[in-house]
Coordinates of C-alpha atoms in Angstrom, one line a residue:
M863 CA 0.5 -0.3 -0.5
N864 CA 3.1 2.5 1.1
E865 CA 4.6 2.1 -2.3
F866 CA 1.5 2.3 -4.1
L867 CA 0.6 6.0 -2.5
Q868 CA 4.7 7.0 -3.2
K869 CA 4.1 5.9 -6.8
K870 CA 4.1 9.6 -8.0
D871 CA 4.8 8.9 -12.1
C872 CA 1.7 8.7 -13.8
S873 CA 2.7 8.0 -18.3
P874 CA -0.4 10.2 -19.9
Q875 CA -1.4 5.8 -20.6
F876 CA -1.8 5.6 -17.2
A877 CA -3.5 8.8 -17.3
A878 CA -6.1 7.5 -19.8
A879 CA -6.8 4.3 -17.8
L880 CA -7.5 6.6 -14.6
T881 CA -9.2 9.1 -17.1
D882 CA -12.4 7.1 -18.3
S883 CA -12.3 4.7 -14.9
V884 CA -14.2 7.5 -13.1
L885 CA -15.9 8.0 -15.6
N886 CA -17.5 4.5 -15.6
M887 CA -17.6 4.6 -11.7
I888 CA -19.9 8.2 -12.8
I889 CA -21.9 5.7 -14.7
K890 CA -22.4 2.7 -12.8
D891 CA -23.1 4.6 -10.2
M892 CA -25.7 6.9 -11.4
R893 CA -23.1 9.5 -9.7
P894 CA -23.8 13.1 -11.4
L895 CA -20.4 14.6 -14.1
S896 CA -20.2 17.3 -11.2
M897 CA -19.3 15.4 -8.7
V898 CA -15.3 15.3 -10.6
E899 CA -15.1 19.0 -9.4
D900 CA -15.5 18.0 -5.5
E901 CA -13.4 19.4 -3.0
G902 CA -13.0 15.5 -1.2
F903 CA -13.1 13.3 -4.3
C904 CA -10.0 15.3 -6.0
A905 CA -8.7 15.4 -2.2
M906 CA -8.7 11.5 -2.7
V907 CA -8.2 10.8 -5.8
K908 CA -4.7 12.7 -5.0
T909 CA -3.8 10.8 -2.4
F910 CA -4.5 7.5 -4.4
Q911 CA -1.7 8.8 -7.7
P912 CA -0.8 12.6 -7.2
G913 CA 1.0 12.9 -10.2
Y914 CA -2.7 11.6 -11.8
V915 CA -3.8 15.3 -12.6
L916 CA -7.8 15.4 -12.9
P917 CA -9.9 16.8 -15.3
K918 CA -12.4 19.4 -15.7
I919 CA -15.8 18.5 -16.3
T920 CA -16.0 19.1 -19.6
C921 CA -13.2 16.4 -20.7
F922 CA -16.1 14.2 -19.0
T923 CA -18.7 15.9 -20.2
N924 CA -17.5 15.4 -23.9
M925 CA -15.9 11.1 -22.6
M926 CA -19.5 11.0 -21.8
E927 CA -20.6 12.3 -25.2
K928 CA -19.0 9.8 -27.1
K929 CA -19.9 6.8 -24.9
Y930 CA -23.2 7.5 -25.1
E931 CA -23.4 7.4 -28.8
D932 CA -20.3 4.5 -29.2
E933 CA -23.3 2.5 -27.0
F934 CA -26.3 4.0 -28.8
Q935 CA -25.0 2.2 -32.5
K936 CA -24.6 -1.0 -30.5
V937 CA -28.0 -0.8 -29.4
K938 CA -29.1 0.4 -32.6
L939 CA -27.3 -2.5 -34.2
A940 CA -28.5 -4.8 -31.9
L941 CA -32.1 -4.1 -32.7
S942 CA -31.5 -4.4 -36.5
S943 CA -29.6 -7.3 -36.6
S944 CA -32.5 -9.2 -35.0
S945 CA -35.7 -10.1 -37.0
S946 CA -38.1 -9.9 -33.7
M947 CA -40.9 -8.3 -32.8
V948 CA -40.2 -6.1 -30.1
S949 CA -42.3 -5.2 -27.2
L950 CA -42.6 -1.5 -25.3
T951 CA -42.7 0.0 -21.5
T952 CA -42.8 3.4 -20.8
D953 CA -43.8 5.2 -18.4
A954 CA -43.6 9.3 -17.5
W955 CA -41.7 10.9 -14.5
T956 CA -40.6 14.3 -12.3
S957 CA -37.5 15.3 -11.3
I958 CA -36.6 17.7 -8.7
A959 CA -35.8 20.1 -10.7
T960 CA -39.3 20.3 -12.4
E961 CA -39.1 18.5 -16.0
A962 CA -40.2 16.1 -17.7
Y963 CA -38.7 13.0 -18.7
L964 CA -40.8 9.8 -21.1
G965 CA -38.9 6.6 -19.9
M966 CA -38.7 3.3 -22.5
T967 CA -37.0 0.0 -22.5
C968 CA -37.4 -2.4 -25.6
H969 CA -37.6 -6.2 -24.9
F970 CA -37.2 -8.8 -27.7
I971 CA -37.0 -12.5 -27.4
N972 CA -32.2 -13.2 -29.2
N973 CA -32.1 -16.3 -31.4
D974 CA -30.3 -17.9 -28.5
W975 CA -34.4 -17.2 -26.7
E976 CA -32.5 -14.8 -24.7
L977 CA -35.5 -12.2 -23.3
V978 CA -33.0 -8.9 -24.4
S979 CA -33.8 -5.4 -22.7
Y980 CA -32.2 -1.9 -23.4
C981 CA -33.3 1.5 -22.7
L982 CA -34.1 3.1 -25.5
T983 CA -34.0 6.9 -23.9
T984 CA -35.4 9.2 -20.7
M985 CA -36.8 11.2 -23.4
P986 CA -37.0 15.8 -21.6
L987 CA -40.7 16.6 -22.2
E988 CA -41.5 20.3 -22.9
E989 CA -45.1 20.5 -24.3
R990 CA -48.1 19.5 -22.9
H991 CA -48.4 15.5 -22.3
T992 CA -51.6 15.3 -24.5
A993 CA -52.8 12.0 -26.2
I994 CA -51.8 13.0 -29.0
N995 CA -47.6 14.4 -28.4
I996 CA -47.7 11.0 -26.0
A997 CA -47.7 8.7 -29.9
S998 CA -45.8 11.6 -31.6
W999 CA -42.5 11.0 -28.4
I1000 CA -43.0 6.9 -28.5
E1001 CA -42.5 7.8 -32.6
T1002 CA -39.9 9.6 -32.6
A1003 CA -38.5 7.8 -29.8
I1004 CA -38.8 4.2 -32.3
E1005 CA -37.4 6.5 -35.1
K1006 CA -34.5 7.0 -33.8
F1007 CA -33.4 4.0 -33.3
G1008 CA -34.5 2.9 -36.4
I1009 CA -37.7 0.2 -34.8
P1010 CA -40.1 0.1 -37.7
A1011 CA -43.7 0.5 -36.2
S1012 CA -44.8 -2.5 -38.0
R1013 CA -42.1 -4.4 -35.0
I1014 CA -43.5 -3.4 -32.7
K1015 CA -45.9 -6.2 -30.8
A1016 CA -46.7 -3.6 -27.9
V1017 CA -46.7 -1.3 -25.5
V1018 CA -46.6 -1.0 -21.9
H1019 CA -48.3 1.3 -20.6
D1020 CA -49.9 2.8 -16.9
N1021 CA -54.2 3.3 -16.5
A1022 CA -53.6 7.7 -17.4
A1023 CA -56.5 8.6 -19.8
N1024 CA -53.5 10.6 -21.6
V1025 CA -51.4 7.4 -22.1
V1026 CA -54.4 5.3 -22.6
A1027 CA -56.0 7.7 -25.6
A1028 CA -51.9 7.7 -26.8
L1029 CA -52.0 4.1 -26.8
K1030 CA -54.9 4.2 -29.1
L1031 CA -53.8 6.4 -31.5
L1032 CA -51.2 4.3 -32.2
E1033 CA -53.4 0.4 -32.0
E1034 CA -55.1 2.6 -35.2
R1035 CA -51.9 3.9 -37.1
H1036 CA -50.1 0.9 -36.8
G1037 CA -51.6 -2.0 -35.0
I1038 CA -49.5 -1.9 -31.9
S1039 CA -50.6 -3.5 -29.1
S1040 CA -52.1 -1.7 -26.1
I1041 CA -51.0 -3.1 -22.2
R1042 CA -51.9 -2.1 -19.4
C1043 CA -50.0 -2.5 -16.5
A1044 CA -50.2 -4.8 -13.7
G1045 CA -48.2 -3.1 -11.8
H1046 CA -50.4 -0.8 -12.0
T1047 CA -53.7 -2.3 -12.0
L1048 CA -53.0 -4.4 -8.9
Q1049 CA -52.5 -0.9 -7.0
L1050 CA -55.9 0.2 -8.0
V1051 CA -57.9 -3.2 -7.1
V1052 CA -56.0 -3.6 -4.0
N1053 CA -56.3 0.4 -3.1
Q1054 CA -59.9 0.5 -3.4
A1055 CA -61.1 -2.8 -1.7
L1056 CA -58.9 -1.8 1.1
K1057 CA -61.5 2.0 1.2
N1058 CA -62.7 0.7 4.5
P1059 CA -62.9 2.5 7.6
Q1060 CA -62.0 0.1 10.2
I1061 CA -59.1 -1.0 8.3
N1062 CA -58.2 1.9 8.0
K1063 CA -58.2 3.5 10.9
A1064 CA -56.6 -0.2 11.9
I1065 CA -53.9 0.5 9.5
G1066 CA -53.5 4.9 10.8
A1067 CA -52.9 3.0 14.0
A1068 CA -50.4 0.8 12.6
R1069 CA -48.9 3.7 11.6
C1070 CA -48.9 6.2 13.6
L1071 CA -47.3 3.1 16.6
V1072 CA -44.2 3.0 14.0
E1073 CA -43.8 6.5 13.2
H1074 CA -43.5 7.2 17.1
F1075 CA -40.7 4.6 17.4
K1076 CA -38.8 6.8 14.0
K1077 CA -39.2 9.5 16.5
S1078 CA -38.4 8.3 19.0
E1079 CA -34.3 7.3 20.2
I1080 CA -35.4 5.8 23.6
A1081 CA -38.0 3.6 22.5
S1082 CA -36.2 2.5 19.7
S1083 CA -33.4 2.0 21.7
K1084 CA -35.1 -0.7 23.9
L1085 CA -37.1 -1.9 21.4
K1086 CA -33.9 -3.1 20.9
T1087 CA -33.1 -4.5 24.0
K1088 CA -36.3 -6.2 24.7
Q1089 CA -35.6 -8.2 21.1
K1090 CA -33.0 -9.3 22.8
Q1091 CA -35.4 -10.8 25.5
M1092 CA -37.3 -11.9 23.2
G1093 CA -35.5 -14.0 20.7
K1094 CA -37.1 -12.3 18.0
P1095 CA -35.1 -11.1 15.0
E1096 CA -33.7 -7.1 15.3
H1097 CA -36.0 -6.1 12.8
K1098 CA -36.7 -2.0 11.9
L1099 CA -40.0 -1.5 12.0
I1100 CA -41.3 0.0 8.2
Q1101 CA -42.9 2.8 7.7
D1102 CA -45.5 2.3 5.4
V1103 CA -46.0 5.3 1.8
S1104 CA -50.1 5.7 1.9
V1105 CA -50.4 6.2 -2.0
R1106 CA -48.8 2.3 -1.3
W1107 CA -50.2 -0.7 -0.4
N1108 CA -47.4 -3.0 -0.5
S1109 CA -45.5 -0.5 2.3
S1110 CA -48.1 -0.8 4.2
Y1111 CA -48.4 -4.4 3.9
Y1112 CA -44.8 -4.5 4.3
M1113 CA -45.1 -2.4 7.3
I1114 CA -48.5 -4.2 8.9
S1115 CA -45.9 -7.8 8.5
R1116 CA -42.9 -6.6 10.3
L1117 CA -45.1 -5.4 13.2
L1118 CA -46.9 -8.3 13.8
E1119 CA -43.6 -10.3 14.0
Q1120 CA -42.8 -7.4 15.9
R1121 CA -46.2 -7.9 18.4
W1122 CA -45.4 -8.4 21.7
P1123 CA -41.8 -6.5 22.1
V1124 CA -43.4 -3.1 20.4
T1125 CA -46.3 -3.5 23.6
A1126 CA -44.0 -4.8 25.9
T1127 CA -41.3 -1.4 25.4
L1128 CA -44.5 0.2 25.2
S1129 CA -45.4 -0.6 28.2
D1130 CA -41.8 0.2 30.0
P1131 CA -43.0 4.0 32.1
E1132 CA -39.4 4.9 31.1
V1133 CA -40.2 4.8 27.5
T1134 CA -44.1 5.1 27.1
Q1135 CA -45.7 8.0 29.9
R1136 CA -49.1 7.4 31.7
A1137 CA -51.0 9.3 28.5
K1138 CA -49.5 8.0 26.0
H1139 CA -50.0 4.0 26.6
F1140 CA -53.2 4.4 23.4
L1141 CA -50.5 4.3 20.8
D1142 CA -50.8 0.2 20.9
L1143 CA -52.5 -1.2 19.0
K1144 CA -56.1 -2.9 20.7
A1145 CA -56.3 -6.0 20.3
E1146 CA -59.4 -6.7 17.1
Q1147 CA -56.3 -3.9 15.7
W1148 CA -54.7 -6.4 16.2
S1149 CA -57.2 -9.7 15.1
L1150 CA -57.8 -7.4 12.3
L1151 CA -54.2 -7.1 11.2
E1152 CA -53.7 -10.5 11.5
E1153 CA -56.5 -11.6 9.1
L1154 CA -55.7 -7.9 6.3
E1155 CA -51.9 -9.8 5.9
Q1156 CA -52.6 -12.8 4.9
A1157 CA -55.3 -11.8 2.5
L1158 CA -53.3 -9.5 1.3
K1159 CA -50.7 -12.1 0.5
P1160 CA -50.9 -13.0 -2.4
F1161 CA -51.6 -9.4 -4.2
E1162 CA -47.6 -8.9 -2.6
C1163 CA -46.8 -12.1 -4.3
A1164 CA -48.6 -11.5 -7.6
T1165 CA -47.2 -7.9 -8.2
V1166 CA -43.3 -9.3 -6.8
Y1167 CA -43.2 -12.3 -10.1
L1168 CA -45.4 -9.4 -12.1
S1169 CA -42.3 -7.1 -11.6
G1170 CA -39.9 -9.4 -12.5
G1171 CA -37.4 -8.6 -16.0
S1172 CA -35.6 -11.2 -16.4
Y1173 CA -37.7 -13.6 -17.2
V1174 CA -41.3 -13.8 -18.9
T1175 CA -44.0 -12.6 -17.5
L1176 CA -47.7 -12.0 -19.8
S1177 CA -48.1 -15.4 -20.4
S1178 CA -48.9 -15.7 -16.0
L1179 CA -51.0 -12.8 -16.2
P1180 CA -54.4 -14.7 -16.6
A1181 CA -53.0 -17.9 -14.4
L1182 CA -52.5 -15.1 -11.1
I1183 CA -55.4 -13.6 -12.2
K1184 CA -57.4 -16.7 -12.2
G1185 CA -55.1 -17.6 -8.5
L1186 CA -55.9 -14.2 -7.0
M1187 CA -60.0 -14.8 -8.1
K1188 CA -59.9 -17.9 -5.7
S1189 CA -58.3 -16.5 -2.9
T1190 CA -60.9 -13.3 -2.6
Q1191 CA -63.4 -16.8 -2.3
N1192 CA -60.7 -17.9 1.1
A1193 CA -63.9 -18.0 3.9
A1194 CA -61.5 -18.8 6.9
F1195 CA -61.6 -15.1 7.9
D1196 CA -63.2 -14.1 10.5
N1197 CA -63.1 -10.6 10.5
T1198 CA -66.5 -9.3 8.8
H1199 CA -63.7 -6.1 7.6
V1200 CA -61.5 -9.1 5.9
Q1201 CA -63.8 -10.9 4.2
G1202 CA -65.6 -7.1 2.8
F1203 CA -62.0 -6.5 1.4
Q1204 CA -62.3 -9.9 0.0
A1205 CA -65.0 -9.6 -1.5
A1206 CA -64.6 -5.3 -3.3
A1207 CA -61.6 -7.1 -4.3
A1208 CA -62.9 -9.9 -5.9
I1209 CA -65.1 -7.6 -7.5
E1210 CA -62.1 -4.9 -9.0
I1211 CA -60.2 -7.7 -10.4
S1212 CA -63.4 -8.7 -12.5
K1213 CA -63.8 -5.4 -13.4
R1214 CA -60.2 -4.2 -14.6
W1215 CA -59.2 -7.9 -15.9
E1216 CA -62.7 -8.4 -18.0
V1217 CA -60.4 -8.7 -21.2
E1218 CA -57.4 -11.1 -19.6
M1219 CA -59.9 -13.3 -18.0
S1220 CA -61.8 -14.5 -20.7
Y1221 CA -61.1 -14.4 -25.2
K1222 CA -63.2 -11.5 -26.8
D1223 CA -63.5 -12.2 -30.8
A1224 CA -63.3 -8.3 -31.0
A1225 CA -60.4 -8.0 -28.5
T1226 CA -56.3 -8.5 -29.3
N1227 CA -56.3 -10.8 -26.0
T1228 CA -52.6 -10.9 -26.6
S1229 CA -51.9 -11.8 -23.0
L1230 CA -54.2 -14.8 -23.6
I1231 CA -51.9 -15.7 -26.5
A1232 CA -49.7 -15.2 -25.1
A1233 CA -49.4 -17.4 -22.1
A1234 CA -51.3 -20.4 -25.3
L1235 CA -48.2 -20.4 -26.3
D1236 CA -46.2 -20.7 -23.3
P1237 CA -45.9 -24.5 -22.7
R1238 CA -46.3 -24.0 -18.9
F1239 CA -50.2 -22.9 -19.6
R1240 CA -50.8 -24.2 -23.1
R1241 CA -53.6 -25.8 -21.5
V1242 CA -55.0 -22.2 -20.1
K1243 CA -57.5 -24.1 -17.9
F1244 CA -58.8 -20.4 -16.5
L1245 CA -60.9 -20.6 -19.9
S1246 CA -64.0 -22.4 -20.4
P1247 CA -63.7 -25.2 -22.5
D1248 CA -66.0 -23.3 -25.6
E1249 CA -62.7 -19.8 -25.0
S1250 CA -60.0 -22.4 -25.5
L1251 CA -61.0 -24.4 -28.7
K1252 CA -62.3 -20.3 -29.7
L1253 CA -58.6 -19.8 -28.7
Q1254 CA -56.5 -22.3 -30.5
V1255 CA -58.3 -21.4 -33.6
K1256 CA -57.1 -17.6 -32.6
V1257 CA -53.5 -18.9 -33.0
Q1258 CA -54.0 -21.7 -35.7
A1259 CA -55.2 -18.7 -37.9
L1260 CA -52.4 -16.2 -36.7
A1261 CA -49.7 -19.4 -37.3
L1262 CA -51.0 -19.7 -40.8
E1263 CA -50.9 -15.6 -41.1
V1264 CA -46.7 -16.4 -40.5
N1265 CA -46.3 -19.0 -43.3
R1266 CA -48.3 -16.8 -45.7
R1267 CA -45.8 -13.9 -45.0
V1268 CA -43.5 -16.1 -45.5
I1269 CA -44.1 -17.2 -48.9
E1270 CA -45.1 -14.2 -50.4
S1271 CA -41.2 -12.6 -49.2
Q1272 CA -40.4 -15.6 -50.4
Q1273 CA -42.1 -15.4 -53.2
Q1274 CA -40.6 -11.7 -53.9
Q1275 CA -37.1 -12.8 -53.6
H1276 CA -37.8 -15.4 -56.2
T1277 CA -39.2 -12.8 -58.4
T1278 CA -36.2 -10.1 -57.4
E1279 CA -33.6 -13.1 -58.6
A1280 CA -35.4 -14.1 -61.6
Q1281 CA -35.7 -10.4 -63.0
T1282 CA -32.8 -9.5 -61.9
S1283 CA -31.2 -13.1 -64.0
A1284 CA -33.0 -11.8 -66.9
G1285 CA -31.6 -9.2 -67.0
V1286 CA -28.4 -10.8 -67.5
T1287 CA -29.7 -12.8 -69.9
E1288 CA -30.4 -12.8 -74.1
K1289 CA -34.2 -12.9 -73.9
R1290 CA -35.8 -15.1 -76.2
S1291 CA -38.2 -13.9 -78.7
V1292 CA -41.6 -14.4 -77.8
S1293 CA -44.5 -15.5 -80.7
L1294 CA -48.2 -13.8 -81.0
L1295 CA -48.7 -17.7 -80.8
D1296 CA -46.8 -18.2 -77.7
T1297 CA -48.2 -15.2 -75.4
L1298 CA -51.8 -17.2 -75.9
L1299 CA -51.2 -20.4 -74.9
G1300 CA -48.6 -19.0 -72.5
S1301 CA -45.7 -19.1 -71.0
D1302 CA -43.8 -22.8 -70.5
S1303 CA -42.7 -21.1 -66.8
E1304 CA -46.3 -20.1 -67.2
E1305 CA -48.2 -23.2 -66.9
T1306 CA -45.8 -24.5 -64.2
S1307 CA -46.6 -21.1 -62.1
S1308 CA -50.2 -22.2 -62.6
Q1309 CA -49.5 -25.4 -61.1
N1310 CA -47.4 -24.6 -58.6
D1311 CA -50.0 -22.1 -57.6
S1312 CA -53.0 -24.6 -57.9
G1313 CA -53.5 -24.6 -54.3
D1314 CA -51.6 -27.5 -53.5
E1315 CA -49.4 -26.3 -51.1
A1316 CA -51.5 -23.6 -49.5
D1317 CA -53.5 -27.1 -48.1
V1318 CA -50.4 -28.3 -47.3
I1319 CA -49.4 -25.3 -45.0
S1320 CA -53.0 -25.6 -43.5
H1321 CA -52.5 -29.2 -43.1
S1322 CA -49.1 -28.9 -41.2
V1323 CA -49.7 -25.7 -39.2
R1324 CA -53.2 -27.8 -38.0
E1325 CA -50.6 -30.9 -36.6
E1326 CA -48.8 -28.4 -35.5
I1327 CA -51.3 -26.6 -33.1
L1328 CA -53.4 -30.5 -32.4
K1329 CA -49.3 -32.0 -31.5
Y1330 CA -48.8 -28.8 -29.6
F1331 CA -51.7 -28.2 -27.1
G1332 CA -52.0 -32.2 -27.2
E1333 CA -48.9 -32.4 -24.8
Q1334 CA -48.5 -31.7 -21.1
P1335 CA -48.2 -29.0 -19.2
L1336 CA -44.9 -28.0 -18.3
P1337 CA -44.3 -27.4 -14.5
K1338 CA -44.2 -23.8 -13.3
S1339 CA -40.6 -23.6 -12.7
T1340 CA -39.7 -24.5 -16.4
D1341 CA -37.8 -21.9 -18.8
P1342 CA -40.3 -21.4 -22.1
L1343 CA -37.7 -19.8 -23.5
Q1344 CA -35.1 -22.7 -22.8
W1345 CA -38.4 -25.1 -23.7
W1346 CA -38.9 -23.4 -27.1
K1347 CA -34.7 -22.8 -27.3
A1348 CA -35.2 -28.0 -27.4
N1349 CA -38.5 -27.2 -29.4
E1350 CA -38.2 -24.9 -32.0
A1351 CA -37.3 -27.4 -34.5
R1352 CA -40.9 -28.8 -33.8
F1353 CA -42.7 -26.5 -33.7
P1354 CA -41.8 -23.9 -36.5
S1355 CA -44.1 -21.7 -37.3
L1356 CA -46.3 -21.8 -33.0
A1357 CA -42.5 -20.8 -32.6
V1358 CA -42.1 -17.7 -34.7
L1359 CA -45.8 -16.4 -32.6
A1360 CA -43.8 -17.4 -29.4
N1361 CA -41.4 -14.9 -30.3
S1362 CA -43.1 -12.5 -31.2
Y1363 CA -45.4 -12.5 -27.2
L1364 CA -43.2 -14.1 -24.6
C1365 CA -41.4 -11.3 -25.0
V1366 CA -44.9 -8.7 -23.9
P1367 CA -43.5 -8.1 -19.9
A1368 CA -46.9 -7.9 -18.1
T1369 CA -46.2 -4.4 -16.1
S1370 CA -43.9 -1.5 -17.6
T1371 CA -41.6 -1.4 -14.4
P1372 CA -39.2 -1.9 -16.4
S1373 CA -39.0 1.6 -17.3
E1374 CA -39.7 2.9 -13.7
R1375 CA -36.5 1.8 -12.7
L1376 CA -34.7 3.9 -15.2
F1377 CA -36.7 6.3 -12.1
S1378 CA -34.9 5.3 -9.9
A1379 CA -31.4 5.7 -11.7
A1380 CA -32.5 8.9 -13.5
G1381 CA -33.6 10.4 -9.6
N1382 CA -29.7 9.5 -8.4
I1383 CA -28.6 11.6 -11.9
V1384 CA -30.9 14.5 -11.6
S1385 CA -30.7 14.8 -7.7
K1386 CA -32.0 17.9 -5.5
K1387 CA -27.9 19.1 -5.5
R1388 CA -27.4 18.1 -9.4
A1389 CA -30.8 19.8 -9.7
S1390 CA -28.5 21.7 -12.5
L1391 CA -28.1 19.2 -15.4
S1392 CA -29.0 19.2 -18.6
P1393 CA -31.8 17.2 -19.1
E1394 CA -30.0 15.9 -22.3
H1395 CA -27.0 14.4 -20.2
A1396 CA -30.0 12.9 -17.9
D1397 CA -31.3 10.8 -20.9
M1398 CA -27.2 9.5 -22.0
L1399 CA -26.6 9.2 -18.1
T1400 CA -29.6 6.8 -17.8
F1401 CA -28.5 5.1 -20.8
L1402 CA -25.1 4.4 -20.0
H1403 CA -26.5 2.9 -17.5
Y1404 CA -28.8 0.7 -18.1
N1405 CA -27.8 -0.4 -21.1
T1406 CA -23.6 -0.7 -20.3
R1407 CA -22.4 -4.2 -20.1
D1408 CA -19.3 -4.9 -18.4
V1409 CA -18.8 -1.0 -17.4

């Protein structure tokens, strides 16, 4: 260590490596560029390498812009190199500098059947967030990356009216499917179901209790002592955010875990004055929260699972909805208020997920088709037998459409090759009689187009459908993408469809996660960071591999 600190020489090559390393640290740890001017950071660098002169912020800005351009071209190349359909997620956010951004991520399955995700943009927004403008911003982003609108299978978004209207425009213009974020819908379902006066009162009391421990150093210290004495985990209490039901669930769960240490602490006169004994919950409130935690647990489990970004999620949504409906029919709860929560949740699920719970001929049925193409759910047991049959017919029609497009593409390619060949060979003279009788090539073409080929393809697709849906579903722990990789040759038409539908996320969580990075970059202290540079830093943080 001493030898390292005593080393003062710094070659140009070593200095360049250090500078690049500092930039990579800023990108990876989501730090503002201006940290290179902070006194403490500069002093630390000087201590580590006295011979190294830290460049000015303008140098790092230029390097970051160059790095962004390089990474942008890599992402653009990766997208153009794949013929797979692409899905998007989008969400809006306002920074602490009161600047609005639109975050967008893209997702597709590559040739090796791996789920690939990229950040496209955290685009600064300067105009009103109207449906027309939002649709235009999405079109601008995909055009920037050279993604044809015809390659976009779906866009996952929240339930905001302007965003829903924007996706309706995109659906009319380009046939892009609109998928409402399952996480946001779950939030609406549970929040509505929790609107029970007694439940709100119990949660409010729990919130005040936790807040007391957060503010009182004596109570917090005494709680640790009681936890040790009672052999309970030394966990801190969790304060919830009233607008997020899952944070209330975590608060309740932790409070129930620590019920007896908390009660013992509150009963200690050194901690709680006689006038403040009301802070402890009443017995009936503890009982209500115990049952409410159990009622909320399936919703929390579904939220966490559907928010995953490294595995297929949309295909699981119909089965999860059916499971949530079943959980609301649990008759094991004695508390009438918890029973009321279950009844209200069931109503909300039926109302907000009507499209995902039944097959409709006029609907896009994206999540149902995704479920049918996931070998874990291929029997689609969450539908009635009649709806299941209609869904299979729909999948067969889509598979035939895939084959039709492939044949048209091949015919177009053959026509182009024939025209090119004819241009370099001597044209044969054609007599009037030849014209009337038809050429030999036309005779051959007529025979090929007699409908036999279409019949063969139709029969082949029907065989695929019967074989695929006739096989047993896979265990839920199986990776459907790896299964398709191994069985692509057995089901070539369905594999193309699976590649298109299984890339769609169930939630817009990926675009929401962009703002976790952007929030650190556009911090209070660095609120002067330009929106363009915030976009670049977020893009690099999300997309740069092995920084």
